[in-house]
Amino acid sequence: MSNTHNLASRHPPNFVEAKNTRQKSRAAGLDPNRWYAVEYDNAIKKGQITEVVFWNLPIALYRGEDGLLAAVQNRCPHRQLKLSHGAVENCQLRCAYHGWAFNREGWLVDFSHDSFGKPLLKKQLRTYPVAIRYGLIWVFPGDPEKAESVEIPNIPELEGDDPWASVTVDFTWNTHHSMVIDNVCDFAHAFLHRKYRPFTDAKLRHFESDDNRVFLSYDTFVGGGRFSGMFVDRERINTKSIDLCYEYPYQWSDTGGKIKHWCFLLPIGERKTRVFFVFYFDAFKIPLTSLKTPKWLTQTVLRIASPLLLKPILLEDGIALEAEQEGYDEFWDAPPIELNPVVPLFQQLTAHKWEAYLQSQEKLNTIGA
Ligand code: FES
Ligand SMILES: [Fe+2]
């Protein structure tokens, strides 16, 4: 066999071909029967349309003139054009090519070239449940009948009359979603962040897992950077440990009950993931005093810290993750060396959930056959 052939035929295994848990997790999707954050609420104005993709499934997301959102299959049933090339008219979506229009429920409601007869459309467009929460648009890409019984993560600190100060940042990384989970929960990579020092000297103190989550705690020094260190209130907050959780398919952290985040993944494809990080803080300390920042100041500090601190740290993660994906694409069959005992648990959870989803689909197909 020539070298060229060897190189060309080497590609990471798909889920069925995968030989170990790590390979399985790197090929797995995320269960579509969950809610996924897909876009910022304020990114789609009335009359605007955009495409969002969930695990290679293109969805047209638009906002009607009445302000309500809709998510439909992004494919005109006529000549398969993406409906996101089209236009929103009142509360309908009109295809760019022959001008067929669909309502929010996916029904064809208007077609302009009727001198050729009425289109025999047996099926409506597929539609997807949509919701808005925490300033984000959420879509349920799976079976719409299940949407009601599945919850969007509950963040009580961001609800009510007096929500905590918060900021949301997002990134689209050329990496598999399972690598993002490994990254955000594995504090062995303090070296990558040696400039900003968001966590140092992490020691895994405790971990436990069940069918839906992997929970872990580290003893570590949180927020040790020069800038963040000035604002972190160490008198009121225990910054010597952090709890983290892979709460499938989401992830969160909690430092002393006062500094928290959720991470919402949108798996776009095998090598592309959009990640929304929602950070929320009870309060900071006014530098050189022991005074707690009032809400408005906490929000201002957070707004300033976001481009100066949060984003640069996460950009470092993004660079490492994209490089890890490139490494995996080439060396996927190298034996895994993993020192952190929780990392295989994340991978196991991702792989098990995907396996269960695929099996449920198979069952449905057998019943339907
Ligand atoms: S391709 Fe959409 S109306 Fe013809
Ligand atoms: Fe990191």
PDB file of N, CA, C and O in Angstrom, residues 212-265:
ATOM      1  N   ASN A 212     -27.304  10.779  33.918  1.00  0.00           N
ATOM      2  CA  ASN A 212     -27.589  12.074  33.313  1.00  0.00           C
ATOM      3  C   ASN A 212     -26.539  13.143  33.555  1.00  0.00           C
ATOM      4  O   ASN A 212     -26.588  14.196  32.942  1.00  0.00           O
ATOM      5  N   ARG A 213     -25.648  12.896  34.497  1.00  0.00           N
ATOM      6  CA  ARG A 213     -24.702  13.965  34.822  1.00  0.00           C
ATOM      7  C   ARG A 213     -23.403  13.425  35.400  1.00  0.00           C
ATOM      8  O   ARG A 213     -23.354  12.314  35.931  1.00  0.00           O
ATOM      9  N   VAL A 214     -22.365  14.256  35.273  1.00  0.00           N
ATOM     10  CA  VAL A 214     -21.105  13.995  35.967  1.00  0.00           C
ATOM     11  C   VAL A 214     -20.834  15.242  36.800  1.00  0.00           C
ATOM     12  O   VAL A 214     -20.714  16.342  36.257  1.00  0.00           O
ATOM     13  N   PHE A 215     -20.791  15.065  38.115  1.00  0.00           N
ATOM     14  CA  PHE A 215     -20.570  16.181  39.023  1.00  0.00           C
ATOM     15  C   PHE A 215     -19.169  16.066  39.602  1.00  0.00           C
ATOM     16  O   PHE A 215     -18.725  14.966  39.917  1.00  0.00           O
ATOM     17  N   LEU A 216     -18.475  17.207  39.750  1.00  0.00           N
ATOM     18  CA  LEU A 216     -17.117  17.144  40.299  1.00  0.00           C
ATOM     19  C   LEU A 216     -16.776  18.418  41.053  1.00  0.00           C
ATOM     20  O   LEU A 216     -17.373  19.470  40.797  1.00  0.00           O
ATOM     21  N   SER A 217     -15.862  18.311  41.981  1.00  0.00           N
ATOM     22  CA  SER A 217     -15.390  19.480  42.727  1.00  0.00           C
ATOM     23  C   SER A 217     -13.866  19.486  42.717  1.00  0.00           C
ATOM     24  O   SER A 217     -13.231  18.440  42.881  1.00  0.00           O
ATOM     25  N   TYR A 218     -13.329  20.681  42.553  1.00  0.00           N
ATOM     26  CA  TYR A 218     -11.876  20.858  42.658  1.00  0.00           C
ATOM     27  C   TYR A 218     -11.568  21.762  43.839  1.00  0.00           C
ATOM     28  O   TYR A 218     -12.303  22.737  44.085  1.00  0.00           O
ATOM     29  N   ASP A 219     -10.498  21.489  44.532  1.00  0.00           N
ATOM     30  CA  ASP A 219      -9.894  22.498  45.389  1.00  0.00           C
ATOM     31  C   ASP A 219      -8.958  23.263  44.473  1.00  0.00           C
ATOM     32  O   ASP A 219      -8.066  22.670  43.851  1.00  0.00           O
ATOM     33  N   THR A 220      -9.176  24.545  44.376  1.00  0.00           N
ATOM     34  CA  THR A 220      -8.362  25.350  43.459  1.00  0.00           C
ATOM     35  C   THR A 220      -8.491  26.800  43.862  1.00  0.00           C
ATOM     36  O   THR A 220      -9.404  27.170  44.607  1.00  0.00           O
ATOM     37  N   PHE A 221      -7.599  27.630  43.373  1.00  0.00           N
ATOM     38  CA  PHE A 221      -7.696  29.050  43.677  1.00  0.00           C
ATOM     39  C   PHE A 221      -8.351  29.717  42.478  1.00  0.00           C
ATOM     40  O   PHE A 221      -7.796  29.738  41.376  1.00  0.00           O
ATOM     41  N   VAL A 222      -9.577  30.264  42.702  1.00  0.00           N
ATOM     42  CA  VAL A 222     -10.352  30.804  41.577  1.00  0.00           C
ATOM     43  C   VAL A 222     -10.127  32.313  41.457  1.00  0.00           C
ATOM     44  O   VAL A 222     -10.113  33.035  42.452  1.00  0.00           O
ATOM     45  N   GLY A 223      -9.978  32.787  40.223  1.00  0.00           N
ATOM     46  CA  GLY A 223      -9.886  34.230  39.959  1.00  0.00           C
ATOM     47  C   GLY A 223      -8.610  34.847  40.492  1.00  0.00           C
ATOM     48  O   GLY A 223      -8.630  35.901  41.121  1.00  0.00           O
ATOM     49  N   GLY A 224      -7.481  34.205  40.217  1.00  0.00           N
ATOM     50  CA  GLY A 224      -6.213  34.682  40.769  1.00  0.00           C
ATOM     51  C   GLY A 224      -5.492  35.702  39.891  1.00  0.00           C
ATOM     52  O   GLY A 224      -4.386  36.123  40.215  1.00  0.00           O
ATOM     53  N   GLY A 225      -6.125  36.125  38.797  1.00  0.00           N
ATOM     54  CA  GLY A 225      -5.462  37.077  37.891  1.00  0.00           C
ATOM     55  C   GLY A 225      -5.344  38.450  38.543  1.00  0.00           C
ATOM     56  O   GLY A 225      -6.003  38.733  39.537  1.00  0.00           O
ATOM     57  N   ARG A 226      -4.510  39.318  37.936  1.00  0.00           N
ATOM     58  CA  ARG A 226      -4.266  40.637  38.529  1.00  0.00           C
ATOM     59  C   ARG A 226      -5.536  41.490  38.563  1.00  0.00           C
ATOM     60  O   ARG A 226      -5.857  42.117  39.548  1.00  0.00           O
ATOM     61  N   PHE A 227      -6.272  41.498  37.450  1.00  0.00           N
ATOM     62  CA  PHE A 227      -7.480  42.314  37.355  1.00  0.00           C
ATOM     63  C   PHE A 227      -8.626  41.673  38.146  1.00  0.00           C
ATOM     64  O   PHE A 227      -9.220  42.302  39.017  1.00  0.00           O
ATOM     65  N   SER A 228      -8.871  40.394  37.859  1.00  0.00           N
ATOM     66  CA  SER A 228      -9.997  39.730  38.524  1.00  0.00           C
ATOM     67  C   SER A 228      -9.769  39.678  40.029  1.00  0.00           C
ATOM     68  O   SER A 228     -10.686  39.849  40.826  1.00  0.00           O
ATOM     69  N   GLY A 229      -8.500  39.485  40.432  1.00  0.00           N
ATOM     70  CA  GLY A 229      -8.167  39.377  41.845  1.00  0.00           C
ATOM     71  C   GLY A 229      -8.579  40.606  42.648  1.00  0.00           C
ATOM     72  O   GLY A 229      -8.902  40.522  43.834  1.00  0.00           O
ATOM     73  N   MET A 230      -8.587  41.754  41.978  1.00  0.00           N
ATOM     74  CA  MET A 230      -8.957  42.995  42.679  1.00  0.00           C
ATOM     75  C   MET A 230     -10.454  43.042  43.008  1.00  0.00           C
ATOM     76  O   MET A 230     -10.877  43.671  43.964  1.00  0.00           O
ATOM     77  N   PHE A 231     -11.247  42.381  42.175  1.00  0.00           N
ATOM     78  CA  PHE A 231     -12.698  42.492  42.315  1.00  0.00           C
ATOM     79  C   PHE A 231     -13.346  41.308  43.034  1.00  0.00           C
ATOM     80  O   PHE A 231     -14.467  41.410  43.502  1.00  0.00           O
ATOM     81  N   VAL A 232     -12.628  40.178  43.046  1.00  0.00           N
ATOM     82  CA  VAL A 232     -13.232  39.004  43.673  1.00  0.00           C
ATOM     83  C   VAL A 232     -13.272  39.195  45.184  1.00  0.00           C
ATOM     84  O   VAL A 232     -12.273  39.551  45.811  1.00  0.00           O
ATOM     85  N   ASP A 233     -14.448  38.971  45.759  1.00  0.00           N
ATOM     86  CA  ASP A 233     -14.679  39.238  47.178  1.00  0.00           C
ATOM     87  C   ASP A 233     -14.347  37.994  48.004  1.00  0.00           C
ATOM     88  O   ASP A 233     -15.220  37.174  48.288  1.00  0.00           O
ATOM     89  N   ARG A 234     -13.078  37.886  48.403  1.00  0.00           N
ATOM     90  CA  ARG A 234     -12.665  36.642  49.066  1.00  0.00           C
ATOM     91  C   ARG A 234     -13.157  36.547  50.513  1.00  0.00           C
ATOM     92  O   ARG A 234     -13.143  35.492  51.103  1.00  0.00           O
ATOM     93  N   GLU A 235     -13.578  37.666  51.063  1.00  0.00           N
ATOM     94  CA  GLU A 235     -14.124  37.604  52.428  1.00  0.00           C
ATOM     95  C   GLU A 235     -15.493  36.941  52.433  1.00  0.00           C
ATOM     96  O   GLU A 235     -15.860  36.223  53.355  1.00  0.00           O
ATOM     97  N   ARG A 236     -16.280  37.229  51.398  1.00  0.00           N
ATOM     98  CA  ARG A 236     -17.645  36.687  51.375  1.00  0.00           C
ATOM     99  C   ARG A 236     -17.762  35.390  50.576  1.00  0.00           C
ATOM    100  O   ARG A 236     -18.712  34.639  50.767  1.00  0.00           O
ATOM    101  N   ILE A 237     -16.827  35.198  49.670  1.00  0.00           N
ATOM    102  CA  ILE A 237     -16.965  34.033  48.775  1.00  0.00           C
ATOM    103  C   ILE A 237     -15.804  33.073  48.978  1.00  0.00           C
ATOM    104  O   ILE A 237     -14.644  33.489  49.006  1.00  0.00           O
ATOM    105  N   ASN A 238     -16.153  31.815  49.079  1.00  0.00           N
ATOM    106  CA  ASN A 238     -15.102  30.802  49.151  1.00  0.00           C
ATOM    107  C   ASN A 238     -14.558  30.567  47.745  1.00  0.00           C
ATOM    108  O   ASN A 238     -15.198  29.934  46.913  1.00  0.00           O
ATOM    109  N   THR A 239     -13.391  31.132  47.487  1.00  0.00           N
ATOM    110  CA  THR A 239     -12.806  30.997  46.147  1.00  0.00           C
ATOM    111  C   THR A 239     -11.699  29.938  46.142  1.00  0.00           C
ATOM    112  O   THR A 239     -10.821  29.942  45.297  1.00  0.00           O
ATOM    113  N   LYS A 240     -11.787  29.034  47.119  1.00  0.00           N
ATOM    114  CA  LYS A 240     -10.749  27.984  47.170  1.00  0.00           C
ATOM    115  C   LYS A 240     -11.245  26.672  46.614  1.00  0.00           C
ATOM    116  O   LYS A 240     -10.564  25.657  46.671  1.00  0.00           O
ATOM    117  N   SER A 241     -12.490  26.687  46.141  1.00  0.00           N
ATOM    118  CA  SER A 241     -12.988  25.463  45.514  1.00  0.00           C
ATOM    119  C   SER A 241     -14.059  25.825  44.490  1.00  0.00           C
ATOM    120  O   SER A 241     -14.603  26.935  44.501  1.00  0.00           O
ATOM    121  N   ILE A 242     -14.331  24.874  43.623  1.00  0.00           N
ATOM    122  CA  ILE A 242     -15.346  25.102  42.583  1.00  0.00           C
ATOM    123  C   ILE A 242     -16.068  23.787  42.311  1.00  0.00           C
ATOM    124  O   ILE A 242     -15.444  22.711  42.316  1.00  0.00           O
ATOM    125  N   ASP A 243     -17.386  23.879  42.147  1.00  0.00           N
ATOM    126  CA  ASP A 243     -18.171  22.715  41.717  1.00  0.00           C
ATOM    127  C   ASP A 243     -18.443  22.861  40.233  1.00  0.00           C
ATOM    128  O   ASP A 243     -18.725  23.967  39.748  1.00  0.00           O
ATOM    129  N   LEU A 244     -18.398  21.748  39.541  1.00  0.00           N
ATOM    130  CA  LEU A 244     -18.696  21.755  38.105  1.00  0.00           C
ATOM    131  C   LEU A 244     -19.607  20.583  37.804  1.00  0.00           C
ATOM    132  O   LEU A 244     -19.627  19.593  38.549  1.00  0.00           O
ATOM    133  N   CYS A 245     -20.325  20.696  36.711  1.00  0.00           N
ATOM    134  CA  CYS A 245     -21.189  19.578  36.355  1.00  0.00           C
ATOM    135  C   CYS A 245     -21.413  19.530  34.846  1.00  0.00           C
ATOM    136  O   CYS A 245     -21.637  20.565  34.214  1.00  0.00           O
ATOM    137  N   TYR A 246     -21.306  18.334  34.316  1.00  0.00           N
ATOM    138  CA  TYR A 246     -21.747  18.090  32.938  1.00  0.00           C
ATOM    139  C   TYR A 246     -23.163  17.571  33.087  1.00  0.00           C
ATOM    140  O   TYR A 246     -23.383  16.407  33.380  1.00  0.00           O
ATOM    141  N   GLU A 247     -24.102  18.485  32.961  1.00  0.00           N
ATOM    142  CA  GLU A 247     -25.509  18.172  33.153  1.00  0.00           C
ATOM    143  C   GLU A 247     -26.067  17.970  31.748  1.00  0.00           C
ATOM    144  O   GLU A 247     -26.548  18.924  31.131  1.00  0.00           O
ATOM    145  N   TYR A 248     -25.942  16.782  31.234  1.00  0.00           N
ATOM    146  CA  TYR A 248     -26.164  16.502  29.815  1.00  0.00           C
ATOM    147  C   TYR A 248     -27.421  17.177  29.276  1.00  0.00           C
ATOM    148  O   TYR A 248     -28.475  17.035  29.869  1.00  0.00           O
ATOM    149  N   PRO A 249     -27.372  17.909  28.182  1.00  0.00           N
ATOM    150  CA  PRO A 249     -26.204  18.196  27.338  1.00  0.00           C
ATOM    151  C   PRO A 249     -25.597  19.564  27.636  1.00  0.00           C
ATOM    152  O   PRO A 249     -25.042  20.191  26.744  1.00  0.00           O
ATOM    153  N   TYR A 250     -25.741  20.033  28.859  1.00  0.00           N
ATOM    154  CA  TYR A 250     -25.237  21.360  29.229  1.00  0.00           C
ATOM    155  C   TYR A 250     -24.096  21.205  30.248  1.00  0.00           C
ATOM    156  O   TYR A 250     -23.799  20.090  30.693  1.00  0.00           O
ATOM    157  N   GLN A 251     -23.549  22.335  30.654  1.00  0.00           N
ATOM    158  CA  GLN A 251     -22.471  22.290  31.651  1.00  0.00           C
ATOM    159  C   GLN A 251     -22.584  23.532  32.517  1.00  0.00           C
ATOM    160  O   GLN A 251     -22.994  24.591  32.035  1.00  0.00           O
ATOM    161  N   TRP A 252     -22.266  23.410  33.803  1.00  0.00           N
ATOM    162  CA  TRP A 252     -22.289  24.590  34.668  1.00  0.00           C
ATOM    163  C   TRP A 252     -21.173  24.555  35.698  1.00  0.00           C
ATOM    164  O   TRP A 252     -20.560  23.505  35.934  1.00  0.00           O
ATOM    165  N   SER A 253     -20.929  25.729  36.318  1.00  0.00           N
ATOM    166  CA  SER A 253     -19.977  25.784  37.439  1.00  0.00           C
ATOM    167  C   SER A 253     -20.538  26.688  38.522  1.00  0.00           C
ATOM    168  O   SER A 253     -21.411  27.524  38.271  1.00  0.00           O
ATOM    169  N   ASP A 254     -20.020  26.511  39.723  1.00  0.00           N
ATOM    170  CA  ASP A 254     -20.470  27.291  40.874  1.00  0.00           C
ATOM    171  C   ASP A 254     -19.276  27.500  41.818  1.00  0.00           C
ATOM    172  O   ASP A 254     -18.692  26.533  42.311  1.00  0.00           O
ATOM    173  N   THR A 255     -18.915  28.755  42.019  1.00  0.00           N
ATOM    174  CA  THR A 255     -17.861  29.071  42.981  1.00  0.00           C
ATOM    175  C   THR A 255     -18.513  29.740  44.185  1.00  0.00           C
ATOM    176  O   THR A 255     -19.024  30.862  44.073  1.00  0.00           O
ATOM    177  N   GLY A 256     -18.527  29.054  45.287  1.00  0.00           N
ATOM    178  CA  GLY A 256     -19.025  29.619  46.548  1.00  0.00           C
ATOM    179  C   GLY A 256     -20.465  30.092  46.503  1.00  0.00           C
ATOM    180  O   GLY A 256     -20.865  30.932  47.306  1.00  0.00           O
ATOM    181  N   GLY A 257     -21.260  29.596  45.577  1.00  0.00           N
ATOM    182  CA  GLY A 257     -22.658  29.994  45.476  1.00  0.00           C
ATOM    183  C   GLY A 257     -22.840  31.423  44.980  1.00  0.00           C
ATOM    184  O   GLY A 257     -23.955  31.936  44.953  1.00  0.00           O
ATOM    185  N   LYS A 258     -21.752  32.085  44.551  1.00  0.00           N
ATOM    186  CA  LYS A 258     -21.835  33.514  44.183  1.00  0.00           C
ATOM    187  C   LYS A 258     -21.336  33.818  42.776  1.00  0.00           C
ATOM    188  O   LYS A 258     -21.668  34.854  42.209  1.00  0.00           O
ATOM    189  N   ILE A 259     -20.486  32.953  42.260  1.00  0.00           N
ATOM    190  CA  ILE A 259     -19.963  33.156  40.903  1.00  0.00           C
ATOM    191  C   ILE A 259     -20.333  31.898  40.121  1.00  0.00           C
ATOM    192  O   ILE A 259     -19.923  30.796  40.492  1.00  0.00           O
ATOM    193  N   LYS A 260     -21.131  32.079  39.094  1.00  0.00           N
ATOM    194  CA  LYS A 260     -21.631  30.879  38.409  1.00  0.00           C
ATOM    195  C   LYS A 260     -21.605  31.053  36.895  1.00  0.00           C
ATOM    196  O   LYS A 260     -21.552  32.179  36.398  1.00  0.00           O
ATOM    197  N   HIS A 261     -21.665  29.936  36.205  1.00  0.00           N
ATOM    198  CA  HIS A 261     -21.870  30.012  34.757  1.00  0.00           C
ATOM    199  C   HIS A 261     -22.591  28.769  34.269  1.00  0.00           C
ATOM    200  O   HIS A 261     -22.566  27.721  34.911  1.00  0.00           O
ATOM    201  N   TRP A 262     -23.262  28.933  33.134  1.00  0.00           N
ATOM    202  CA  TRP A 262     -23.777  27.799  32.369  1.00  0.00           C
ATOM    203  C   TRP A 262     -23.137  27.859  30.997  1.00  0.00           C
ATOM    204  O   TRP A 262     -22.873  28.950  30.469  1.00  0.00           O
ATOM    205  N   CYS A 263     -22.918  26.701  30.430  1.00  0.00           N
ATOM    206  CA  CYS A 263     -22.375  26.613  29.082  1.00  0.00           C
ATOM    207  C   CYS A 263     -23.375  25.814  28.249  1.00  0.00           C
ATOM    208  O   CYS A 263     -23.720  24.688  28.608  1.00  0.00           O
ATOM    209  N   PHE A 264     -23.870  26.442  27.201  1.00  0.00           N
ATOM    210  CA  PHE A 264     -24.854  25.786  26.334  1.00  0.00           C
ATOM    211  C   PHE A 264     -24.217  25.510  24.981  1.00  0.00           C
ATOM    212  O   PHE A 264     -23.745  26.429  24.315  1.00  0.00           O
ATOM    213  N   LEU A 265     -24.222  24.256  24.593  1.00  0.00           N
ATOM    214  CA  LEU A 265     -23.560  23.859  23.349  1.00  0.00           C
ATOM    215  C   LEU A 265     -24.568  23.725  22.223  1.00  0.00           C
ATOM    216  O   LEU A 265     -25.650  23.173  22.423  1.00  0.00           O
TER     217      LEU A 265
END
